[in-house]
Amino acid sequence: MTQLYGKQYSKDELERMTGYMFQLAGIQLGELTDGRARGMRVATVRTGSGFEFQVLLDRAMDIWLAEHAGRPLAWLHPALGGPALYEPRGDGWARTFGGGLVTTCGLTHFGHPEVDQGEELGLHGRISHCAASSCQVREGWQGDDYTLELTGVTRQAVLFGEYLTLERTISTRLGANHLAIHDRVRNDGYRPTPHMILYHCNFGFPVVSPDSEVLLADEAVRPRDEDARAGVDRWHLFEAPQADFREQVFFHQPRVGADGMVRAAIVNRQLGFGAFIRYRAAELPCLAQWKMMGARDYVCALEPANYWETPRHVLREEGRLRFLQPGEEVDYYLEIGALTSVEEVQAFEREIGE
């Protein structure tokens, strides 16, 4: 049965009352036509519950706009640009970083710019500026669930260098307030290749506000630097926007549930509204939190990753850098969604504590 508009419906009931399922939910392909993002292919996904999000096919199928019933979940920035505008050196990545619900960092490096064995590595890696190919939309009934699925393949490859393939599936269903991302990263080259990945999940107002807080059960929290150390006692709380705020990054050791999943959320209790992430910890053992209370730059990101933010050359020197062998693949799983009432916030808080 499908929960929709406060009632339960069967497949037969919904089909009798609609001429076309797109009336209720669906995936619509399109193209952005203005500004720096002109020409980028997009897929807009509606679940019928008020949950809607936009997938950027030309940005590794990352997710930009996301909202529930007109209330934003994601923080957005006007720097968003097409992959042709990507500046790979230094901090150039930020010149086309548009925020959004999910930005994928990797696949061979994330974090600050550095040089590793003579290779210049720019901020947060290249994959989010690579276009997906073989994109497919699948919509249809599976029992009494009407499912929506978008798949595609993004390749990070260079002559005489890495050849990593990201196979991504984004799925949801009619009536749902969440989405799931299933990624498979594979080394399609013939030499061992470093592999680092981080999911930059960016939440903004009204999820983030002075009335909001982070819900997370963790074993330990560690500030990245002195700026973060000054705010470590308030890592879970938010201030009003400040013009001169210096970003704070915290590294969490999250508690893992009996099902192998980590759960975290940012909730605005005054509104009874929030956003959550739920992800498999076996492949993503680390969680970073980016707290930025700047005017305009008013955002908190929850960032599951396979490493703490450590320079790649340091990981290599310490013998901790992961390499994918030729043909080797690894799967990642992440859920992101909206909490749309006080009751849902309380239920998720109980789920975190279990």
PDB file of N, CA and C in Angstrom, residues 164-236:
ATOM      1  N   LEU A 164      38.679   5.203 -12.934  1.00  0.00           N
ATOM      2  CA  LEU A 164      37.685   4.785 -11.949  1.00  0.00           C
ATOM      3  C   LEU A 164      36.289   5.068 -12.486  1.00  0.00           C
ATOM      4  N   THR A 165      35.391   4.132 -12.261  1.00  0.00           N
ATOM      5  CA  THR A 165      34.016   4.242 -12.729  1.00  0.00           C
ATOM      6  C   THR A 165      33.075   4.300 -11.539  1.00  0.00           C
ATOM      7  N   LEU A 166      32.185   5.285 -11.547  1.00  0.00           N
ATOM      8  CA  LEU A 166      31.156   5.435 -10.522  1.00  0.00           C
ATOM      9  C   LEU A 166      29.806   5.089 -11.141  1.00  0.00           C
ATOM     10  N   GLU A 167      29.216   3.995 -10.697  1.00  0.00           N
ATOM     11  CA  GLU A 167      27.868   3.615 -11.115  1.00  0.00           C
ATOM     12  C   GLU A 167      26.909   4.032 -10.006  1.00  0.00           C
ATOM     13  N   ARG A 168      26.013   4.944 -10.319  1.00  0.00           N
ATOM     14  CA  ARG A 168      25.121   5.516  -9.295  1.00  0.00           C
ATOM     15  C   ARG A 168      23.666   5.184  -9.598  1.00  0.00           C
ATOM     16  N   THR A 169      22.959   4.792  -8.560  1.00  0.00           N
ATOM     17  CA  THR A 169      21.511   4.607  -8.620  1.00  0.00           C
ATOM     18  C   THR A 169      20.879   5.457  -7.530  1.00  0.00           C
ATOM     19  N   ILE A 170      19.970   6.341  -7.925  1.00  0.00           N
ATOM     20  CA  ILE A 170      19.202   7.156  -6.981  1.00  0.00           C
ATOM     21  C   ILE A 170      17.765   6.665  -7.046  1.00  0.00           C
ATOM     22  N   SER A 171      17.211   6.288  -5.912  1.00  0.00           N
ATOM     23  CA  SER A 171      15.876   5.702  -5.914  1.00  0.00           C
ATOM     24  C   SER A 171      15.000   6.300  -4.829  1.00  0.00           C
ATOM     25  N   THR A 172      13.708   6.295  -5.091  1.00  0.00           N
ATOM     26  CA  THR A 172      12.702   6.697  -4.124  1.00  0.00           C
ATOM     27  C   THR A 172      11.394   6.042  -4.551  1.00  0.00           C
ATOM     28  N   ARG A 173      10.283   6.428  -3.947  1.00  0.00           N
ATOM     29  CA  ARG A 173       8.999   5.831  -4.311  1.00  0.00           C
ATOM     30  C   ARG A 173       7.873   6.830  -4.074  1.00  0.00           C
ATOM     31  N   LEU A 174       6.749   6.541  -4.667  1.00  0.00           N
ATOM     32  CA  LEU A 174       5.567   7.377  -4.498  1.00  0.00           C
ATOM     33  C   LEU A 174       5.221   7.500  -3.014  1.00  0.00           C
ATOM     34  N   GLY A 175       5.055   8.749  -2.552  1.00  0.00           N
ATOM     35  CA  GLY A 175       4.682   9.001  -1.172  1.00  0.00           C
ATOM     36  C   GLY A 175       5.838   9.135  -0.209  1.00  0.00           C
ATOM     37  N   ALA A 176       7.062   8.902  -0.666  1.00  0.00           N
ATOM     38  CA  ALA A 176       8.223   8.912   0.230  1.00  0.00           C
ATOM     39  C   ALA A 176       8.723  10.325   0.479  1.00  0.00           C
ATOM     40  N   ASN A 177       9.364  10.504   1.629  1.00  0.00           N
ATOM     41  CA  ASN A 177      10.023  11.766   1.982  1.00  0.00           C
ATOM     42  C   ASN A 177      11.538  11.613   2.013  1.00  0.00           C
ATOM     43  N   HIS A 178      12.043  10.600   1.343  1.00  0.00           N
ATOM     44  CA  HIS A 178      13.485  10.363   1.362  1.00  0.00           C
ATOM     45  C   HIS A 178      13.918   9.752   0.041  1.00  0.00           C
ATOM     46  N   LEU A 179      15.227   9.727  -0.162  1.00  0.00           N
ATOM     47  CA  LEU A 179      15.839   9.090  -1.325  1.00  0.00           C
ATOM     48  C   LEU A 179      16.991   8.219  -0.852  1.00  0.00           C
ATOM     49  N   ALA A 180      17.384   7.292  -1.704  1.00  0.00           N
ATOM     50  CA  ALA A 180      18.531   6.435  -1.421  1.00  0.00           C
ATOM     51  C   ALA A 180      19.534   6.550  -2.558  1.00  0.00           C
ATOM     52  N   ILE A 181      20.807   6.589  -2.202  1.00  0.00           N
ATOM     53  CA  ILE A 181      21.898   6.590  -3.175  1.00  0.00           C
ATOM     54  C   ILE A 181      22.692   5.303  -2.992  1.00  0.00           C
ATOM     55  N   HIS A 182      22.781   4.535  -4.060  1.00  0.00           N
ATOM     56  CA  HIS A 182      23.624   3.333  -4.062  1.00  0.00           C
ATOM     57  C   HIS A 182      24.716   3.553  -5.089  1.00  0.00           C
ATOM     58  N   ASP A 183      25.937   3.649  -4.632  1.00  0.00           N
ATOM     59  CA  ASP A 183      27.089   3.876  -5.507  1.00  0.00           C
ATOM     60  C   ASP A 183      27.970   2.636  -5.558  1.00  0.00           C
ATOM     61  N   ARG A 184      28.494   2.379  -6.730  1.00  0.00           N
ATOM     62  CA  ARG A 184      29.524   1.353  -6.893  1.00  0.00           C
ATOM     63  C   ARG A 184      30.716   1.996  -7.593  1.00  0.00           C
ATOM     64  N   VAL A 185      31.861   1.979  -6.937  1.00  0.00           N
ATOM     65  CA  VAL A 185      33.094   2.519  -7.511  1.00  0.00           C
ATOM     66  C   VAL A 185      33.984   1.344  -7.901  1.00  0.00           C
ATOM     67  N   ARG A 186      34.434   1.345  -9.142  1.00  0.00           N
ATOM     68  CA  ARG A 186      35.229   0.227  -9.658  1.00  0.00           C
ATOM     69  C   ARG A 186      36.477   0.745 -10.359  1.00  0.00           C
ATOM     70  N   ASN A 187      37.569   0.033 -10.166  1.00  0.00           N
ATOM     71  CA  ASN A 187      38.809   0.337 -10.878  1.00  0.00           C
ATOM     72  C   ASN A 187      38.785  -0.404 -12.210  1.00  0.00           C
ATOM     73  N   ASP A 188      38.521   0.315 -13.284  1.00  0.00           N
ATOM     74  CA  ASP A 188      38.496  -0.276 -14.614  1.00  0.00           C
ATOM     75  C   ASP A 188      39.841  -0.161 -15.322  1.00  0.00           C
ATOM     76  N   GLY A 189      40.843   0.294 -14.596  1.00  0.00           N
ATOM     77  CA  GLY A 189      42.182   0.351 -15.152  1.00  0.00           C
ATOM     78  C   GLY A 189      42.967  -0.909 -14.837  1.00  0.00           C
ATOM     79  N   TYR A 190      44.247  -0.873 -15.141  1.00  0.00           N
ATOM     80  CA  TYR A 190      45.096  -2.044 -14.950  1.00  0.00           C
ATOM     81  C   TYR A 190      46.261  -1.760 -14.015  1.00  0.00           C
ATOM     82  N   ARG A 191      46.082  -0.779 -13.140  1.00  0.00           N
ATOM     83  CA  ARG A 191      47.084  -0.521 -12.113  1.00  0.00           C
ATOM     84  C   ARG A 191      46.353  -0.155 -10.824  1.00  0.00           C
ATOM     85  N   PRO A 192      46.923  -0.498  -9.667  1.00  0.00           N
ATOM     86  CA  PRO A 192      46.311  -0.106  -8.395  1.00  0.00           C
ATOM     87  C   PRO A 192      46.152   1.414  -8.336  1.00  0.00           C
ATOM     88  N   THR A 193      44.994   1.874  -7.834  1.00  0.00           N
ATOM     89  CA  THR A 193      44.669   3.301  -7.857  1.00  0.00           C
ATOM     90  C   THR A 193      44.171   3.752  -6.493  1.00  0.00           C
ATOM     91  N   PRO A 194      44.681   4.878  -5.965  1.00  0.00           N
ATOM     92  CA  PRO A 194      44.178   5.394  -4.690  1.00  0.00           C
ATOM     93  C   PRO A 194      42.682   5.682  -4.767  1.00  0.00           C
ATOM     94  N   HIS A 195      41.995   5.448  -3.649  1.00  0.00           N
ATOM     95  CA  HIS A 195      40.554   5.710  -3.619  1.00  0.00           C
ATOM     96  C   HIS A 195      40.170   6.398  -2.314  1.00  0.00           C
ATOM     97  N   MET A 196      39.662   7.630  -2.450  1.00  0.00           N
ATOM     98  CA  MET A 196      39.130   8.392  -1.327  1.00  0.00           C
ATOM     99  C   MET A 196      37.791   8.969  -1.759  1.00  0.00           C
ATOM    100  N   ILE A 197      36.797   8.956  -0.847  1.00  0.00           N
ATOM    101  CA  ILE A 197      35.473   9.465  -1.192  1.00  0.00           C
ATOM    102  C   ILE A 197      34.824  10.110   0.028  1.00  0.00           C
ATOM    103  N   LEU A 198      34.106  11.196  -0.215  1.00  0.00           N
ATOM    104  CA  LEU A 198      33.370  11.916   0.828  1.00  0.00           C
ATOM    105  C   LEU A 198      32.079  12.438   0.218  1.00  0.00           C
ATOM    106  N   TYR A 199      30.980  12.285   0.955  1.00  0.00           N
ATOM    107  CA  TYR A 199      29.682  12.799   0.517  1.00  0.00           C
ATOM    108  C   TYR A 199      29.392  14.104   1.263  1.00  0.00           C
ATOM    109  N   HIS A 200      29.455  15.212   0.540  1.00  0.00           N
ATOM    110  CA  HIS A 200      29.304  16.564   1.094  1.00  0.00           C
ATOM    111  C   HIS A 200      27.810  16.905   1.071  1.00  0.00           C
ATOM    112  N   CYS A 201      27.089  16.617   2.173  1.00  0.00           N
ATOM    113  CA  CYS A 201      25.633  16.807   2.253  1.00  0.00           C
ATOM    114  C   CYS A 201      25.355  18.139   2.934  1.00  0.00           C
ATOM    115  N   ASN A 202      24.877  19.116   2.165  1.00  0.00           N
ATOM    116  CA  ASN A 202      24.831  20.513   2.595  1.00  0.00           C
ATOM    117  C   ASN A 202      23.404  20.942   2.929  1.00  0.00           C
ATOM    118  N   PHE A 203      23.175  21.284   4.192  1.00  0.00           N
ATOM    119  CA  PHE A 203      21.848  21.678   4.641  1.00  0.00           C
ATOM    120  C   PHE A 203      21.827  23.165   4.979  1.00  0.00           C
ATOM    121  N   GLY A 204      20.716  23.815   4.645  1.00  0.00           N
ATOM    122  CA  GLY A 204      20.600  25.251   4.854  1.00  0.00           C
ATOM    123  C   GLY A 204      19.286  25.632   5.509  1.00  0.00           C
ATOM    124  N   PHE A 205      19.034  26.914   5.574  1.00  0.00           N
ATOM    125  CA  PHE A 205      17.821  27.457   6.181  1.00  0.00           C
ATOM    126  C   PHE A 205      16.588  26.973   5.418  1.00  0.00           C
ATOM    127  N   PRO A 206      15.484  26.586   6.085  1.00  0.00           N
ATOM    128  CA  PRO A 206      15.235  26.677   7.529  1.00  0.00           C
ATOM    129  C   PRO A 206      15.629  25.443   8.336  1.00  0.00           C
ATOM    130  N   VAL A 207      16.216  24.425   7.681  1.00  0.00           N
ATOM    131  CA  VAL A 207      16.724  23.296   8.463  1.00  0.00           C
ATOM    132  C   VAL A 207      17.786  23.799   9.435  1.00  0.00           C
ATOM    133  N   VAL A 208      18.683  24.633   8.946  1.00  0.00           N
ATOM    134  CA  VAL A 208      19.717  25.261   9.772  1.00  0.00           C
ATOM    135  C   VAL A 208      19.236  26.646  10.178  1.00  0.00           C
ATOM    136  N   SER A 209      19.191  26.902  11.472  1.00  0.00           N
ATOM    137  CA  SER A 209      18.759  28.198  12.001  1.00  0.00           C
ATOM    138  C   SER A 209      19.213  28.286  13.454  1.00  0.00           C
ATOM    139  N   PRO A 210      19.104  29.464  14.077  1.00  0.00           N
ATOM    140  CA  PRO A 210      19.450  29.552  15.498  1.00  0.00           C
ATOM    141  C   PRO A 210      18.557  28.693  16.391  1.00  0.00           C
ATOM    142  N   ASP A 211      17.437  28.201  15.852  1.00  0.00           N
ATOM    143  CA  ASP A 211      16.536  27.333  16.611  1.00  0.00           C
ATOM    144  C   ASP A 211      16.808  25.851  16.361  1.00  0.00           C
ATOM    145  N   SER A 212      17.848  25.545  15.598  1.00  0.00           N
ATOM    146  CA  SER A 212      18.099  24.169  15.164  1.00  0.00           C
ATOM    147  C   SER A 212      19.238  23.526  15.945  1.00  0.00           C
ATOM    148  N   GLU A 213      19.348  22.208  15.807  1.00  0.00           N
ATOM    149  CA  GLU A 213      20.443  21.468  16.426  1.00  0.00           C
ATOM    150  C   GLU A 213      20.736  20.210  15.623  1.00  0.00           C
ATOM    151  N   VAL A 214      21.953  19.711  15.798  1.00  0.00           N
ATOM    152  CA  VAL A 214      22.359  18.447  15.186  1.00  0.00           C
ATOM    153  C   VAL A 214      22.030  17.317  16.151  1.00  0.00           C
ATOM    154  N   LEU A 215      21.404  16.269  15.639  1.00  0.00           N
ATOM    155  CA  LEU A 215      21.141  15.068  16.421  1.00  0.00           C
ATOM    156  C   LEU A 215      22.106  13.985  15.954  1.00  0.00           C
ATOM    157  N   LEU A 216      22.953  13.534  16.857  1.00  0.00           N
ATOM    158  CA  LEU A 216      23.965  12.537  16.505  1.00  0.00           C
ATOM    159  C   LEU A 216      24.473  11.881  17.781  1.00  0.00           C
ATOM    160  N   ALA A 217      24.491  10.563  17.785  1.00  0.00           N
ATOM    161  CA  ALA A 217      25.105   9.832  18.887  1.00  0.00           C
ATOM    162  C   ALA A 217      26.520   9.472  18.466  1.00  0.00           C
ATOM    163  N   ASP A 218      27.501  10.070  19.122  1.00  0.00           N
ATOM    164  CA  ASP A 218      28.880   9.767  18.741  1.00  0.00           C
ATOM    165  C   ASP A 218      29.711   9.374  19.954  1.00  0.00           C
ATOM    166  N   GLU A 219      30.764   8.644  19.667  1.00  0.00           N
ATOM    167  CA  GLU A 219      31.670   8.197  20.723  1.00  0.00           C
ATOM    168  C   GLU A 219      32.680   9.280  21.075  1.00  0.00           C
ATOM    169  N   ALA A 220      32.992  10.127  20.106  1.00  0.00           N
ATOM    170  CA  ALA A 220      33.975  11.188  20.321  1.00  0.00           C
ATOM    171  C   ALA A 220      33.810  12.238  19.239  1.00  0.00           C
ATOM    172  N   VAL A 221      34.196  13.473  19.557  1.00  0.00           N
ATOM    173  CA  VAL A 221      34.213  14.552  18.575  1.00  0.00           C
ATOM    174  C   VAL A 221      35.553  15.271  18.702  1.00  0.00           C
ATOM    175  N   ARG A 222      36.147  15.584  17.561  1.00  0.00           N
ATOM    176  CA  ARG A 222      37.475  16.198  17.554  1.00  0.00           C
ATOM    177  C   ARG A 222      37.475  17.407  16.629  1.00  0.00           C
ATOM    178  N   PRO A 223      37.913  18.584  17.114  1.00  0.00           N
ATOM    179  CA  PRO A 223      37.987  19.762  16.244  1.00  0.00           C
ATOM    180  C   PRO A 223      39.145  19.639  15.263  1.00  0.00           C
ATOM    181  N   ARG A 224      38.950  20.168  14.048  1.00  0.00           N
ATOM    182  CA  ARG A 224      40.003  20.083  13.039  1.00  0.00           C
ATOM    183  C   ARG A 224      41.166  21.007  13.338  1.00  0.00           C
ATOM    184  N   ASP A 225      40.863  22.216  13.867  1.00  0.00           N
ATOM    185  CA  ASP A 225      41.892  23.234  14.044  1.00  0.00           C
ATOM    186  C   ASP A 225      41.480  24.156  15.180  1.00  0.00           C
ATOM    187  N   GLU A 226      42.212  25.255  15.355  1.00  0.00           N
ATOM    188  CA  GLU A 226      41.937  26.168  16.461  1.00  0.00           C
ATOM    189  C   GLU A 226      40.583  26.855  16.309  1.00  0.00           C
ATOM    190  N   ASP A 227      40.188  27.177  15.087  1.00  0.00           N
ATOM    191  CA  ASP A 227      38.869  27.785  14.890  1.00  0.00           C
ATOM    192  C   ASP A 227      37.775  26.847  15.376  1.00  0.00           C
ATOM    193  N   ALA A 228      37.901  25.573  15.057  1.00  0.00           N
ATOM    194  CA  ALA A 228      36.906  24.602  15.505  1.00  0.00           C
ATOM    195  C   ALA A 228      37.008  24.362  17.009  1.00  0.00           C
ATOM    196  N   ARG A 229      38.219  24.375  17.537  1.00  0.00           N
ATOM    197  CA  ARG A 229      38.396  24.153  18.968  1.00  0.00           C
ATOM    198  C   ARG A 229      37.652  25.210  19.781  1.00  0.00           C
ATOM    199  N   ALA A 230      37.622  26.427  19.263  1.00  0.00           N
ATOM    200  CA  ALA A 230      36.938  27.509  19.977  1.00  0.00           C
ATOM    201  C   ALA A 230      35.436  27.273  20.057  1.00  0.00           C
ATOM    202  N   GLY A 231      34.885  26.476  19.146  1.00  0.00           N
ATOM    203  CA  GLY A 231      33.443  26.242  19.143  1.00  0.00           C
ATOM    204  C   GLY A 231      33.040  24.815  19.410  1.00  0.00           C
ATOM    205  N   VAL A 232      33.967  23.990  19.924  1.00  0.00           N
ATOM    206  CA  VAL A 232      33.676  22.567  20.043  1.00  0.00           C
ATOM    207  C   VAL A 232      32.544  22.279  21.022  1.00  0.00           C
ATOM    208  N   ASP A 233      32.360  23.124  22.039  1.00  0.00           N
ATOM    209  CA  ASP A 233      31.283  22.891  23.002  1.00  0.00           C
ATOM    210  C   ASP A 233      29.907  23.164  22.402  1.00  0.00           C
ATOM    211  N   ARG A 234      29.876  23.851  21.257  1.00  0.00           N
ATOM    212  CA  ARG A 234      28.599  24.167  20.604  1.00  0.00           C
ATOM    213  C   ARG A 234      28.551  23.567  19.189  1.00  0.00           C
ATOM    214  N   TRP A 235      29.223  22.439  18.992  1.00  0.00           N
ATOM    215  CA  TRP A 235      29.263  21.853  17.651  1.00  0.00           C
ATOM    216  C   TRP A 235      27.871  21.513  17.138  1.00  0.00           C
ATOM    217  N   HIS A 236      26.956  21.216  18.061  1.00  0.00           N
ATOM    218  CA  HIS A 236      25.622  20.751  17.680  1.00  0.00           C
ATOM    219  C   HIS A 236      24.592  21.875  17.607  1.00  0.00           C
TER     220      HIS A 236
END
